[in-house]
CSV table of C-alpha atoms (C1' of nucleotides) in Angstrom, one decimal:
chain,number,residue,atom,x,y,z
L,1230,MET,CA,0.0,0.0,0.0
L,1231,ASP,CA,2.5,2.5,1.1
L,1232,GLY,CA,3.6,4.3,-1.9
L,1233,LEU,CA,1.8,7.2,-0.3
L,1234,ASP,CA,3.8,10.2,0.8
L,1235,ARG,CA,2.9,13.2,2.8
L,1236,ILE,CA,1.4,15.1,-0.1
L,1237,ASP,CA,-0.9,12.2,-1.0
L,1238,LEU,CA,-2.1,12.2,2.6
L,1239,ARG,CA,-2.7,15.9,2.5
L,1240,ILE,CA,-4.7,15.6,-0.7
L,1241,LEU,CA,-6.8,12.9,0.9
L,1242,ALA,CA,-7.3,15.0,4.0
L,1243,GLU,CA,-8.5,17.9,1.9
L,1244,LEU,CA,-10.9,15.6,0.0
L,1245,VAL,CA,-12.3,14.2,3.2
L,1246,THR,CA,-13.1,17.8,4.2
L,1247,ASP,CA,-14.5,18.8,0.9
L,1248,ALA,CA,-14.6,16.5,-2.0
L,1249,ARG,CA,-15.9,19.2,-4.4
L,1250,ALA,CA,-13.0,21.4,-4.1
L,1251,SER,CA,-11.6,22.1,-7.6
L,1252,GLN,CA,-8.2,20.8,-8.5
L,1253,ILE,CA,-7.0,24.4,-8.5
L,1254,GLU,CA,-8.1,25.0,-4.9
L,1255,LEU,CA,-6.7,21.6,-3.9
L,1256,ALA,CA,-3.4,22.3,-5.6
L,1257,GLU,CA,-3.0,25.6,-3.7
L,1258,LYS,CA,-3.7,24.0,-0.4
L,1259,VAL,CA,-1.2,21.1,-0.8
L,1260,GLY,CA,1.4,23.3,-2.5
L,1261,LEU,CA,1.4,21.7,-5.9
L,1262,SER,CA,0.5,22.8,-9.4
L,1263,PRO,CA,-3.0,21.7,-10.6
L,1264,THR,CA,-1.7,19.2,-13.1
L,1265,ALA,CA,0.5,17.5,-10.6
L,1266,CYS,CA,-2.3,17.4,-8.2
L,1267,ALA,CA,-4.7,15.9,-10.7
L,1268,ARG,CA,-2.2,13.2,-11.7
L,1269,ARG,CA,-1.9,12.2,-8.0
L,1270,ILE,CA,-5.6,12.1,-7.6
L,1271,ARG,CA,-6.1,9.9,-10.6
L,1272,HIS,CA,-3.4,7.6,-9.4
L,1273,LEU,CA,-5.1,7.3,-6.0
L,1274,GLU,CA,-8.3,6.4,-7.8
L,1275,GLU,CA,-6.6,3.8,-9.9
L,1276,ILE,CA,-4.9,2.0,-7.1
L,1277,GLY,CA,-8.2,1.9,-5.1
L,1278,VAL,CA,-7.4,4.2,-2.3
L,1279,ILE,CA,-10.2,6.4,-3.4
L,1280,ARG,CA,-13.4,4.4,-3.8
L,1281,GLY,CA,-15.5,7.3,-4.9
L,1282,TYR,CA,-17.1,10.6,-3.9
L,1283,ARG,CA,-20.2,10.6,-1.8
L,1284,VAL,CA,-22.6,13.2,-0.3
L,1285,ASP,CA,-22.5,13.4,3.5
L,1286,LEU,CA,-26.1,13.3,4.8
L,1287,GLU,CA,-27.3,14.2,8.2
L,1288,PRO,CA,-29.3,11.2,9.4
L,1289,SER,CA,-31.4,13.2,11.9
L,1290,ALA,CA,-32.5,15.5,9.2
L,1291,LEU,CA,-33.9,12.5,7.4
L,1292,GLY,CA,-35.7,11.4,10.5
L,1293,LEU,CA,-33.2,8.8,11.5
L,1294,VAL,CA,-32.6,9.4,15.1
L,1295,THR,CA,-32.5,5.8,16.5
L,1296,THR,CA,-29.2,4.0,16.4
L,1297,VAL,CA,-29.2,0.4,17.7
L,1298,VAL,CA,-26.2,-1.8,18.4
L,1299,VAL,CA,-27.2,-5.4,17.7
L,1300,THR,CA,-25.3,-8.5,18.7
L,1301,ILE,CA,-26.3,-11.7,16.9
L,1302,THR,CA,-25.2,-15.2,17.8
L,1303,LEU,CA,-25.5,-18.1,15.3
L,1304,GLU,CA,-26.6,-21.6,16.2
L,1305,LYS,CA,-23.5,-23.0,14.5
L,1306,GLN,CA,-20.4,-21.4,13.1
L,1307,SER,CA,-19.9,-23.7,10.2
L,1308,GLU,CA,-18.9,-22.1,6.8
L,1309,ASP,CA,-22.3,-22.4,5.3
L,1310,TYR,CA,-24.1,-21.0,8.3
L,1311,LEU,CA,-21.8,-18.0,8.2
L,1312,ALA,CA,-22.2,-17.6,4.4
L,1313,ALA,CA,-26.0,-17.8,4.5
L,1314,PHE,CA,-26.2,-15.3,7.3
L,1315,GLU,CA,-23.9,-12.9,5.7
L,1316,ALA,CA,-25.7,-13.0,2.4
L,1317,ALA,CA,-28.9,-12.3,4.2
L,1318,ILE,CA,-27.6,-9.5,6.3
L,1319,ALA,CA,-26.1,-7.8,3.3
L,1320,ARG,CA,-29.5,-7.5,1.9
L,1321,CYS,CA,-31.0,-5.8,4.9
L,1322,PRO,CA,-31.1,-2.1,3.9
L,1323,ASP,CA,-31.3,-0.8,7.5
L,1324,VAL,CA,-27.9,-2.2,8.5
L,1325,VAL,CA,-25.1,0.3,8.2
L,1326,SER,CA,-22.3,-1.9,9.6
L,1327,CYS,CA,-21.8,-5.6,10.3
L,1328,HIS,CA,-18.7,-7.3,11.5
L,1329,LEU,CA,-17.9,-10.9,12.2
L,1330,MET,CA,-16.1,-10.9,15.6
L,1331,SER,CA,-13.3,-13.1,16.7
L,1332,GLY,CA,-13.4,-15.0,19.9
L,1333,SER,CA,-17.0,-16.0,19.5
L,1334,ASP,CA,-19.4,-16.7,16.8
L,1335,ASP,CA,-21.0,-13.3,17.1
L,1336,TYR,CA,-21.8,-10.6,14.7
L,1337,HIS,CA,-21.9,-6.9,15.7
L,1338,LEU,CA,-24.3,-4.7,13.8
L,1339,GLN,CA,-25.2,-1.1,13.8
L,1340,VAL,CA,-28.8,-0.4,12.6
L,1341,ILE,CA,-30.3,3.0,12.1
L,1342,ALA,CA,-34.0,3.4,12.4
L,1343,ARG,CA,-36.5,6.3,12.5
L,1344,ASP,CA,-37.7,5.5,16.0
L,1345,ILE,CA,-38.3,2.5,18.3
L,1346,ALA,CA,-41.4,1.4,16.4
L,1347,ASP,CA,-39.4,1.4,13.2
L,1348,PHE,CA,-36.7,-0.7,14.8
L,1349,GLU,CA,-39.4,-3.1,15.9
L,1350,ARG,CA,-40.4,-3.4,12.2
L,1351,ILE,CA,-36.8,-4.0,11.2
L,1352,HIS,CA,-36.5,-6.6,13.9
L,1353,LYS,CA,-39.5,-8.5,12.9
L,1354,GLN,CA,-39.1,-8.2,9.1
L,1355,HIS,CA,-35.4,-8.8,8.9
L,1356,LEU,CA,-33.4,-9.6,11.9
L,1357,SER,CA,-35.6,-12.3,13.4
L,1358,ARG,CA,-35.8,-14.0,10.0
L,1359,MET,CA,-32.1,-14.3,9.4
L,1360,PRO,CA,-31.0,-17.9,8.9
L,1361,GLY,CA,-29.3,-19.8,11.6
L,1362,VAL,CA,-29.7,-17.2,14.3
L,1363,ALA,CA,-29.7,-18.4,17.9
L,1364,ARG,CA,-29.9,-15.2,19.8
L,1365,ILE,CA,-30.3,-11.4,19.2
L,1366,HIS,CA,-29.4,-8.7,21.6
L,1367,SER,CA,-30.3,-5.1,21.0
L,1368,SER,CA,-29.0,-2.0,22.7
L,1369,PHE,CA,-30.3,1.5,22.0
L,1370,ALA,CA,-28.0,4.5,21.7
L,1371,MET,CA,-29.0,7.6,23.6
L,1372,ARG,CA,-26.5,9.9,22.1
L,1373,GLU,CA,-24.0,10.0,19.3
L,1374,VAL,CA,-20.7,11.3,20.6
L,1375,VAL,CA,-18.4,10.7,17.7
L,1376,ARG,CA,-19.0,10.0,14.0
L,1377,ARG,CA,-16.2,9.7,11.5
L,1378,THR,CA,-15.7,7.9,8.2
L,1379,ILE,CA,-12.0,7.2,8.7
L,1380,PRO,CA,-9.6,7.7,11.7
L,1381,GLU,CA,-7.8,11.0,11.5
L,1382,THR,CA,-4.6,9.2,12.3
L,1383,ALA,CA,-4.6,7.6,8.9
L,1384,LEU,CA,-4.1,10.9,7.1
L,1385,ARG,CA,-1.4,12.4,9.2
L,1386,GLY,CA,1.9,13.0,7.5
H,1363,MET,CA,-37.8,17.6,8.4
H,1364,ASP,CA,-40.2,16.1,6.0
H,1365,GLY,CA,-40.6,18.5,3.3
H,1366,LEU,CA,-38.7,16.0,1.2
H,1367,ASP,CA,-40.5,14.4,-1.6
H,1368,ARG,CA,-39.6,11.5,-3.9
H,1369,ILE,CA,-37.5,13.6,-6.2
H,1370,ASP,CA,-35.4,14.9,-3.3
H,1371,LEU,CA,-34.7,11.4,-2.1
H,1372,ARG,CA,-33.7,10.3,-5.6
H,1373,ILE,CA,-31.3,13.2,-5.8
H,1374,LEU,CA,-29.8,12.2,-2.5
H,1375,ALA,CA,-29.6,8.6,-3.6
H,1376,GLU,CA,-27.7,9.6,-6.7
H,1377,LEU,CA,-25.3,11.9,-4.7
H,1378,VAL,CA,-24.6,9.0,-2.4
H,1379,THR,CA,-23.6,6.9,-5.3
H,1380,ASP,CA,-21.6,9.7,-7.0
H,1381,ALA,CA,-21.2,13.1,-5.5
H,1382,ARG,CA,-19.3,14.4,-8.4
H,1383,ALA,CA,-22.0,14.0,-11.0
H,1384,SER,CA,-22.7,17.3,-12.7
H,1385,GLN,CA,-26.0,18.9,-12.3
H,1386,ILE,CA,-26.8,17.9,-15.9
H,1387,GLU,CA,-26.2,14.2,-15.4
H,1388,LEU,CA,-28.1,14.4,-12.1
H,1389,ALA,CA,-31.0,16.2,-13.6
H,1390,GLU,CA,-31.3,13.6,-16.3
H,1391,LYS,CA,-31.4,10.7,-13.9
H,1392,VAL,CA,-34.0,12.2,-11.7
H,1393,GLY,CA,-36.1,13.5,-14.5
H,1394,LEU,CA,-35.7,17.2,-13.9
H,1395,SER,CA,-34.2,20.2,-15.6
H,1396,PRO,CA,-30.7,21.2,-14.5
H,1397,THR,CA,-31.9,24.4,-12.9
H,1398,ALA,CA,-34.7,22.8,-10.9
H,1399,CYS,CA,-32.3,20.1,-9.8
H,1400,ALA,CA,-29.7,22.7,-8.7
H,1401,ARG,CA,-32.3,24.6,-6.8
H,1402,ARG,CA,-33.3,21.5,-4.8
H,1403,ILE,CA,-29.8,20.6,-4.1
H,1404,ARG,CA,-29.1,24.1,-2.7
H,1405,HIS,CA,-32.2,23.8,-0.6
H,1406,LEU,CA,-31.1,20.5,0.8
H,1407,GLU,CA,-27.8,22.1,1.7
H,1408,GLU,CA,-29.4,25.0,3.4
H,1409,ILE,CA,-31.7,23.0,5.6
H,1410,GLY,CA,-28.9,20.8,6.7
H,1411,VAL,CA,-29.8,17.5,5.1
H,1412,ILE,CA,-26.6,17.7,3.1
H,1413,ARG,CA,-23.7,18.2,5.4
H,1414,GLY,CA,-21.0,18.2,2.7
H,1415,TYR,CA,-19.2,16.1,0.1
H,1416,ARG,CA,-16.5,13.7,1.1
H,1417,VAL,CA,-14.1,11.3,-0.6
H,1418,ASP,CA,-14.8,7.7,0.2
H,1419,LEU,CA,-11.5,6.0,1.1
H,1420,GLU,CA,-10.7,2.4,1.3
H,1421,PRO,CA,-9.3,1.8,4.8
H,1422,SER,CA,-7.5,-1.4,3.9
H,1423,ALA,CA,-5.6,0.5,1.1
H,1424,LEU,CA,-4.3,2.8,3.8
H,1425,GLY,CA,-3.2,-0.1,5.9
H,1426,LEU,CA,-6.1,0.0,8.3
H,1427,VAL,CA,-7.3,-3.5,8.5
H,1428,THR,CA,-8.0,-3.9,12.2
H,1429,THR,CA,-11.5,-2.9,13.4
H,1430,VAL,CA,-12.1,-3.1,17.1
H,1431,VAL,CA,-15.4,-2.8,19.0
H,1432,VAL,CA,-14.8,-1.4,22.4
H,1433,THR,CA,-17.2,-1.2,25.3
H,1434,ILE,CA,-16.4,1.2,28.1
H,1435,THR,CA,-18.0,1.4,31.5
H,1436,LEU,CA,-17.6,4.5,33.6
H,1437,GLU,CA,-17.2,4.5,37.4
H,1438,LYS,CA,-20.1,6.9,37.8
H,1439,GLN,CA,-22.7,8.2,35.5
H,1440,SER,CA,-23.0,11.7,36.8
H,1441,GLU,CA,-23.3,14.6,34.4
H,1442,ASP,CA,-19.7,15.7,34.8
H,1443,TYR,CA,-18.3,12.2,34.4
H,1444,LEU,CA,-20.1,11.8,31.2
H,1445,ALA,CA,-19.1,15.2,29.9
H,1446,ALA,CA,-15.4,14.7,30.8
H,1447,PHE,CA,-15.3,11.3,29.1
H,1448,GLU,CA,-17.0,12.5,26.0
H,1449,ALA,CA,-14.8,15.5,25.6
H,1450,ALA,CA,-11.8,13.2,25.9
H,1451,ILE,CA,-13.0,10.5,23.5
H,1452,ALA,CA,-13.9,13.2,20.9
H,1453,ARG,CA,-10.2,14.1,20.9
H,1454,CYS,CA,-9.1,10.5,20.2
H,1455,PRO,CA,-8.4,10.4,16.5
H,1456,ASP,CA,-8.6,6.7,16.1
H,1457,VAL,CA,-12.2,6.4,17.1
H,1458,VAL,CA,-14.7,6.4,14.3
H,1459,SER,CA,-17.9,6.0,16.2
H,1460,CYS,CA,-18.9,6.4,19.8
H,1461,HIS,CA,-22.4,6.1,21.3
H,1462,LEU,CA,-23.7,6.5,24.8
H,1463,MET,CA,-25.9,3.5,25.3
H,1464,SER,CA,-29.2,3.4,27.2
H,1465,GLY,CA,-29.9,0.8,29.9
H,1466,SER,CA,-26.4,1.0,31.3
H,1467,ASP,CA,-23.6,3.5,31.7
H,1468,ASP,CA,-21.7,2.1,28.8
H,1469,TYR,CA,-20.2,3.6,25.7
H,1470,HIS,CA,-19.9,1.6,22.5
H,1471,LEU,CA,-17.0,2.6,20.3
H,1472,GLN,CA,-15.5,1.5,17.0
H,1473,VAL,CA,-11.8,1.9,16.6
H,1474,ILE,CA,-9.8,1.3,13.4
H,1475,ALA,CA,-6.1,0.5,13.7
H,1476,ARG,CA,-3.4,-0.7,11.5
H,1477,ASP,CA,-2.8,-3.9,13.3
H,1478,ILE,CA,-3.0,-5.4,16.8
H,1479,ALA,CA,0.1,-3.7,17.9
H,1480,ASP,CA,-1.3,-0.4,16.7
H,1481,PHE,CA,-4.4,-1.0,18.7
H,1482,GLU,CA,-2.3,-1.7,21.7
H,1483,ARG,CA,-0.7,1.7,21.3
H,1484,ILE,CA,-4.2,3.3,21.0
H,1485,HIS,CA,-5.3,1.4,24.1
H,1486,LYS,CA,-2.3,2.6,26.1
H,1487,GLN,CA,-2.1,6.1,24.8
H,1488,HIS,CA,-5.7,7.0,24.7
H,1489,LEU,CA,-8.3,4.5,26.0
H,1490,SER,CA,-6.8,3.6,29.3
H,1491,ARG,CA,-6.2,7.2,30.1
H,1492,MET,CA,-9.8,8.3,29.6
H,1493,PRO,CA,-11.2,10.0,32.7
H,1494,GLY,CA,-13.6,8.1,34.9
H,1495,VAL,CA,-13.3,4.7,33.2
H,1496,ALA,CA,-14.0,1.6,35.3
H,1497,ARG,CA,-13.7,-1.1,32.7
H,1498,ILE,CA,-12.7,-1.5,29.0
H,1499,HIS,CA,-13.6,-4.5,26.9
H,1500,SER,CA,-12.3,-4.9,23.4
H,1501,SER,CA,-13.4,-7.3,20.7
H,1502,PHE,CA,-11.6,-7.7,17.4
H,1503,ALA,CA,-13.4,-7.9,14.1
H,1504,MET,CA,-12.4,-10.7,11.8
H,1505,ARG,CA,-14.3,-9.6,8.7
H,1506,GLU,CA,-16.3,-6.6,7.6
H,1507,VAL,CA,-19.6,-7.8,6.1
H,1508,VAL,CA,-21.4,-4.6,5.6
H,1509,ARG,CA,-20.3,-1.0,5.4
H,1510,ARG,CA,-22.7,1.9,4.6
H,1511,THR,CA,-22.9,5.5,5.5
H,1512,ILE,CA,-26.6,5.6,5.7
H,1513,PRO,CA,-29.4,3.0,5.6
H,1514,GLU,CA,-30.7,2.5,2.1
H,1515,THR,CA,-34.2,2.6,3.5
H,1516,ALA,CA,-33.9,6.3,4.1
H,1517,LEU,CA,-33.7,7.1,0.5
H,1518,ARG,CA,-36.5,5.1,-0.9
H,1519,GLY,CA,-39.4,7.0,-2.4
K,695,DG,C1',-59.6,34.4,-9.4
K,696,DG,C1',-55.2,35.6,-7.2
K,697,DA,C1',-51.0,34.4,-5.2
K,698,DC,C1',-47.4,31.2,-4.5
K,699,DT,C1',-44.5,27.5,-5.5
K,700,DA,C1',-41.9,24.9,-8.7
K,701,DT,C1',-40.6,23.9,-13.3
K,702,DG,C1',-38.5,24.5,-18.0
K,703,DC,C1',-36.0,27.0,-21.4
K,704,DG,C1',-32.3,29.9,-23.3
K,705,DC,C1',-28.8,32.7,-22.9
K,706,DG,C1',-24.1,34.3,-21.7
K,707,DT,C1',-20.2,34.1,-19.0
K,708,DC,C1',-16.9,32.0,-16.6
K,709,DG,C1',-13.8,28.6,-15.1
K,710,DG,C1',-12.3,23.9,-15.0
K,711,DC,C1',-10.0,20.3,-17.1
K,712,DG,C1',-7.0,17.7,-20.1
K,713,DT,C1',-3.0,17.6,-23.3
K,714,DG,C1',1.6,18.3,-24.8
K,715,DC,C1',6.0,19.7,-23.9
K,716,DC,C1',10.0,20.9,-21.3
K,717,DC,C1',12.7,20.9,-17.0
K,718,DA,C1',14.8,19.4,-12.6
K,719,DA,C1',16.2,15.8,-9.5
K,720,DG,C1',17.7,11.3,-8.3
K,721,DG,C1',19.5,6.7,-9.1
K,722,DA,C1',22.1,3.3,-11.7
K,723,DA,C1',25.5,1.8,-14.7
K,724,DA,C1',29.7,2.4,-17.1
B,1201,DT,C1',32.8,11.0,-11.9
B,1202,DT,C1',30.1,11.3,-15.8
B,1203,DT,C1',26.2,10.1,-18.4
B,1204,DC,C1',21.9,8.1,-19.3
B,1205,DC,C1',17.3,7.1,-17.9
B,1206,DT,C1',13.4,7.5,-15.2
B,1207,DT,C1',10.2,9.8,-12.3
B,1208,DG,C1',7.6,13.6,-11.0
B,1209,DG,C1',6.6,18.7,-11.4
B,1210,DG,C1',5.5,23.0,-13.8
B,1211,DC,C1',3.7,25.9,-17.6
B,1212,DA,C1',0.7,27.2,-21.5
B,1213,DC,C1',-2.8,26.5,-24.4
B,1214,DG,C1',-7.5,25.5,-26.2
B,1215,DC,C1',-11.6,23.2,-25.9
B,1216,DC,C1',-15.6,22.1,-23.8
B,1217,DG,C1',-18.9,22.1,-20.4
B,1218,DA,C1',-21.0,23.8,-16.2
B,1219,DC,C1',-23.3,27.1,-13.8
B,1220,DG,C1',-26.4,30.9,-12.8
B,1221,DC,C1',-29.5,34.3,-14.3
B,1222,DG,C1',-34.0,36.0,-16.0
B,1223,DC,C1',-38.5,35.2,-17.6
B,1224,DA,C1',-42.6,32.7,-19.1
B,1225,DT,C1',-45.7,28.9,-17.6
B,1226,DA,C1',-48.4,25.3,-15.2
B,1227,DG,C1',-50.4,23.5,-11.1
B,1228,DT,C1',-52.2,24.2,-6.4
B,1229,DC,C1',-54.0,26.1,-2.4
B,1230,DC,C1',-56.8,29.4,-0.3
DNA sequence: GGACTATGCGCGTCGGCGTGCCCAAGGAAA
DNA sequence: TTTCCTTGGGCACGCCGACGCGCATAGTCC
C-alpha cells in the first residue's frame, strides 16, 4: 500500500473535508500545481485508495434518530451458516455496519431506524428472519458522541 | 424535516452513489431540468440535510485492517463524568464512532487501527487514560460484512 | 380568481479540465 | 565522476462544459 507520501495524505485529508474542491483550490492547499495534483488524484483512484465521492447526509435531518447496536449469535459457526447469514444481512437495507467478531461466533451490527417502532419493524421483518440465528441482543443508543468515516490518524503526514 | 418528496430522495440517492456527477447528469437521472435540480440541491444544503461532500476512502488500502469494537464502562454516570469522558473521547483520532448506550452507563466505540500492535498503542495512549473509566472490553473484528454511510431505506421513495 | 411555488428554457459568461511539452532531481551503470 | 534514464513537477494552451440568471408557464392552495 505505502507508496503514499505526505502530499498524497494531505490531498486525501482535503478531499475528506470537501470532495468538491476544484483541482486548483486543492493544488494551492497542498502546495502543488493543478496538473501534478490531478495526476496524483487519478493515481489514488486507480490504485483503489479512493473508492468514490459521496454526499454526507445528516441522518437526523432525514428522521433517522435511533441507532441500535445489535449482537447476533448463530446456532452453528460452520462455513455455510456464516455464508448464509452474511448473504442475508447484506440484503438488509437498514444495517449500516456488520462485523464478524473473533473470539466468539457473534456478529456486531449497527442499525439506524426512525424510531423505536421502526426498529421493531426491522427486527420483525429482517433480523428475526435471518437464517441460523440463535440469539439477538439489541442496545439502543441515547446519544452519538463521535462520527467519522475514517480515523484521523490515517491521514497524518 | 419532511418537506422531502420522492425527487429529493432520488437526488440524494444519486449523490450518495456519486457526489461528483454534474447537475446535468443528475437532472437527467431524476427527470428534472438542471436548474430545478440545482435549486433543490441548494435547498437541501441550506436546511442541513446535506452536510457536505467527502471522498470515500478504502481503509485497507491505507493499511487500516483492524477494526475493534470497544465497550467502556464509567465509574459513575453523573453529568460531569459523562461530559469529561465524551470530551476526551472526541479528541481520540482513532475512534470512528462512539455512542452512549441506554440501559447502562456504557459507551460503545468502533476503533480502526493498522494492526493489533497499533491497537495496543491506542489502548495505552488513549483509551486507558480516559477519565472516569472503570472497565474496558475490546473485541476484534475478523471480517467486515457490511459498510454503509446511511441506511438504504432512508432514500426510498 | 389571485398568489405562491416549482418547473422548464435559453442565454451568456466563466472557469475547469486535459493535453503536450519541457525541465529538474535522483538513481544506476559504465 | 560522468552520463543516461526514469520519475515527477510545472507551464501554457485550447476546448468544452457547467453554472447561474431571468423570464414565461403550469399546477395548487386558499
